[in-house]
Short mmCIF file of C-alpha atoms in Angstrom, two decimals:
data_model
loop_
_atom_site.label_atom_id
_atom_site.label_comp_id
_atom_site.label_asym_id
_atom_site.label_seq_id
_atom_site.Cartn_x
_atom_site.Cartn_y
_atom_site.Cartn_z
CA MET Z 1 1.46 108.03 140.85
CA PRO Z 2 2.47 111.68 141.23
CA MET Z 3 5.88 112.83 140.04
CA PHE Z 4 6.85 113.71 143.61
CA SER Z 5 6.43 111.26 146.43
CA ARG Z 6 7.72 112.31 149.83
CA LYS Z 7 10.63 109.86 149.47
CA LYS Z 8 11.89 110.70 145.99
CA GLN Z 9 12.19 114.49 145.99
CA PRO Z 10 15.27 115.98 144.32
CA PRO Z 11 18.09 116.90 146.73
CA ILE Z 12 18.39 120.52 147.83
CA LYS Z 13 21.92 121.37 146.73
CA SER Z 14 21.85 125.17 146.90
CA LEU Z 15 21.03 127.72 149.59
CA ILE Z 16 20.50 131.45 149.51
CA ALA Z 17 21.04 132.07 153.22
CA GLN Z 18 19.31 134.50 155.54
CA GLY Z 19 21.09 137.86 155.33
CA MET Z 20 21.89 137.40 151.61
CA ARG Z 21 20.28 139.57 148.92
CA ILE Z 22 20.55 138.64 145.26
CA GLU Z 23 19.58 141.13 142.57
CA GLY Z 24 19.09 139.37 139.25
CA ASP Z 25 17.65 136.15 137.91
CA VAL Z 26 18.50 132.82 139.54
CA HIS Z 27 18.66 129.55 137.57
CA PHE Z 28 19.08 126.23 139.39
CA VAL Z 29 18.85 122.47 138.96
CA GLU Z 30 17.30 119.93 141.32
CA GLY Z 31 16.74 121.75 144.65
CA LEU Z 32 17.12 125.29 145.98
CA ARG Z 33 16.25 126.70 149.40
CA ILE Z 34 15.88 130.44 149.88
CA ASP Z 35 16.13 131.98 153.35
CA GLY Z 36 17.24 135.43 152.13
CA VAL Z 37 15.98 137.93 149.52
CA VAL Z 38 15.92 137.52 145.75
CA ALA Z 39 14.99 140.51 143.58
CA GLY Z 40 14.63 138.73 140.25
CA ASN Z 41 13.08 135.70 138.62
CA ILE Z 42 13.83 132.16 139.82
CA ARG Z 43 13.72 129.32 137.31
CA ALA Z 44 14.50 125.62 137.61
CA GLY Z 45 16.10 123.75 134.74
CA ALA Z 46 13.62 121.62 132.81
CA GLU Z 47 15.96 118.64 132.31
CA GLN Z 48 15.20 117.01 135.67
CA PRO Z 49 12.66 117.27 138.53
CA SER Z 50 13.06 120.36 140.71
CA ILE Z 51 12.05 121.60 144.13
CA LEU Z 52 12.15 125.18 145.41
CA VAL Z 53 11.72 126.01 149.10
CA ILE Z 54 10.97 129.63 150.01
CA SER Z 55 11.31 129.65 153.80
CA GLU Z 56 9.62 131.79 156.44
CA THR Z 57 12.47 134.35 156.40
CA ALA Z 58 12.61 134.60 152.58
CA ARG Z 59 11.29 137.25 150.22
CA VAL Z 60 11.17 136.82 146.43
CA GLU Z 61 10.35 139.75 144.15
CA GLY Z 62 9.87 138.17 140.74
CA MET Z 63 8.44 135.18 138.89
CA VAL Z 64 9.02 131.68 140.24
CA HIS Z 65 9.17 128.54 138.02
CA ALA Z 66 9.78 125.02 139.42
CA ASP Z 67 8.11 121.61 139.51
CA HIS Z 68 7.48 121.54 143.27
CA VAL Z 69 7.29 124.90 145.05
CA ILE Z 70 7.01 125.15 148.84
CA VAL Z 71 6.31 128.65 150.17
CA ASN Z 72 6.41 129.76 153.80
CA GLY Z 73 7.73 133.27 153.14
CA GLN Z 74 6.77 136.14 150.83
CA VAL Z 75 6.56 136.07 147.03
CA ILE Z 76 5.69 139.19 145.04
CA GLY Z 77 5.20 137.88 141.53
CA THR Z 78 3.69 135.03 139.55
CA VAL Z 79 4.30 131.47 140.77
CA HIS Z 80 4.40 128.55 138.30
CA ALA Z 81 4.46 125.08 139.90
CA ALA Z 82 4.48 122.44 137.16
CA GLU Z 83 3.51 119.74 139.67
CA LEU Z 84 2.76 120.84 143.25
CA LEU Z 85 2.42 124.21 144.98
CA GLU Z 86 2.54 123.89 148.76
CA LEU Z 87 1.62 126.91 150.88
CA GLN Z 88 2.74 126.73 154.51
CA PRO Z 89 1.02 128.73 157.31
CA LYS Z 90 3.15 131.90 156.90
CA ALA Z 91 3.08 131.96 153.08
CA GLN Z 92 2.15 135.26 151.43
CA ILE Z 93 1.88 135.38 147.64
CA GLU Z 94 1.04 138.62 145.87
CA GLY Z 95 0.50 137.49 142.30
CA ASP Z 96 -1.18 134.83 140.22
CA VAL Z 97 -0.40 131.16 140.80
CA HIS Z 98 -0.31 128.39 138.19
CA TYR Z 99 -0.22 124.83 139.50
CA LYS Z 100 -1.09 121.23 138.76
CA ALA Z 101 -1.87 120.42 142.42
CA LEU Z 102 -2.29 122.83 145.35
CA GLU Z 103 -1.85 122.15 149.05
CA MET Z 104 -2.64 125.10 151.29
CA HIS Z 105 -2.29 125.23 155.07
CA GLN Z 106 -4.39 127.50 157.27
CA GLY Z 107 -2.82 130.96 157.41
CA GLY Z 108 -1.30 130.96 153.92
CA THR Z 109 -2.57 133.77 151.67
CA ILE Z 110 -2.74 134.42 147.92
CA ALA Z 111 -3.57 137.88 146.59
CA GLY Z 112 -4.04 136.94 142.94
CA GLN Z 113 -5.81 134.52 140.66
CA LEU Z 114 -5.53 130.73 140.79
CA PHE Z 115 -4.92 128.84 137.53
CA PRO Z 116 -4.91 125.04 137.74
CA THR Z 117 -2.96 123.80 134.70
CA SER Z 118 -5.38 120.92 134.08
CA VAL Z 119 -8.19 123.43 133.50
CA LEU Z 120 -6.08 125.54 131.15
CA ALA Z 121 -5.04 122.48 129.14
CA GLU Z 122 -8.64 121.51 128.37
CA GLN Z 123 -9.49 124.81 126.59
CA LYS Z 124 -13.21 124.25 126.28
CA PRO Z 125 -15.08 126.04 123.47
CA PRO Z 126 -17.05 129.12 124.60
CA LEU Z 127 -20.60 128.51 125.75
CA GLU Z 128 -23.34 129.68 123.45
CA LEU Z 129 -26.67 130.47 125.05
CA ALA Z 130 -29.72 129.02 123.30
CA SER Z 131 -31.48 132.37 123.62
CA SER Z 132 -28.74 134.11 121.59
CA ARG Z 133 -29.39 131.92 118.52
CA GLN Z 134 -31.80 133.22 115.88
#
């Protein structure tokens, strides 16, 4: 069973409202919703499950780290979703994304590379072509 079912998501206790601009890193626990602008990195505490919602009106300029990341706004930077990355129709990510599971709605865009964590964890040995052996 996945870490996040629709019923048992952490509560969203903090809000960066539309019209607000934060310059600097943001650290949070459990849930955070961003409707404004953050120029800095956003990181969830590792002690408990976390959810980050970047709404349609939001813009984040920096790295994002959380268990469950929902994007419907703009992110300029690397996104790390330890569990689930959800891209809504107006999502725009300019940067690489690291995720365990990815859900992408029509209209969402990623200008960067995709890195599923399950693939990175396997670390397969490099392939050796038979023709290169002597």
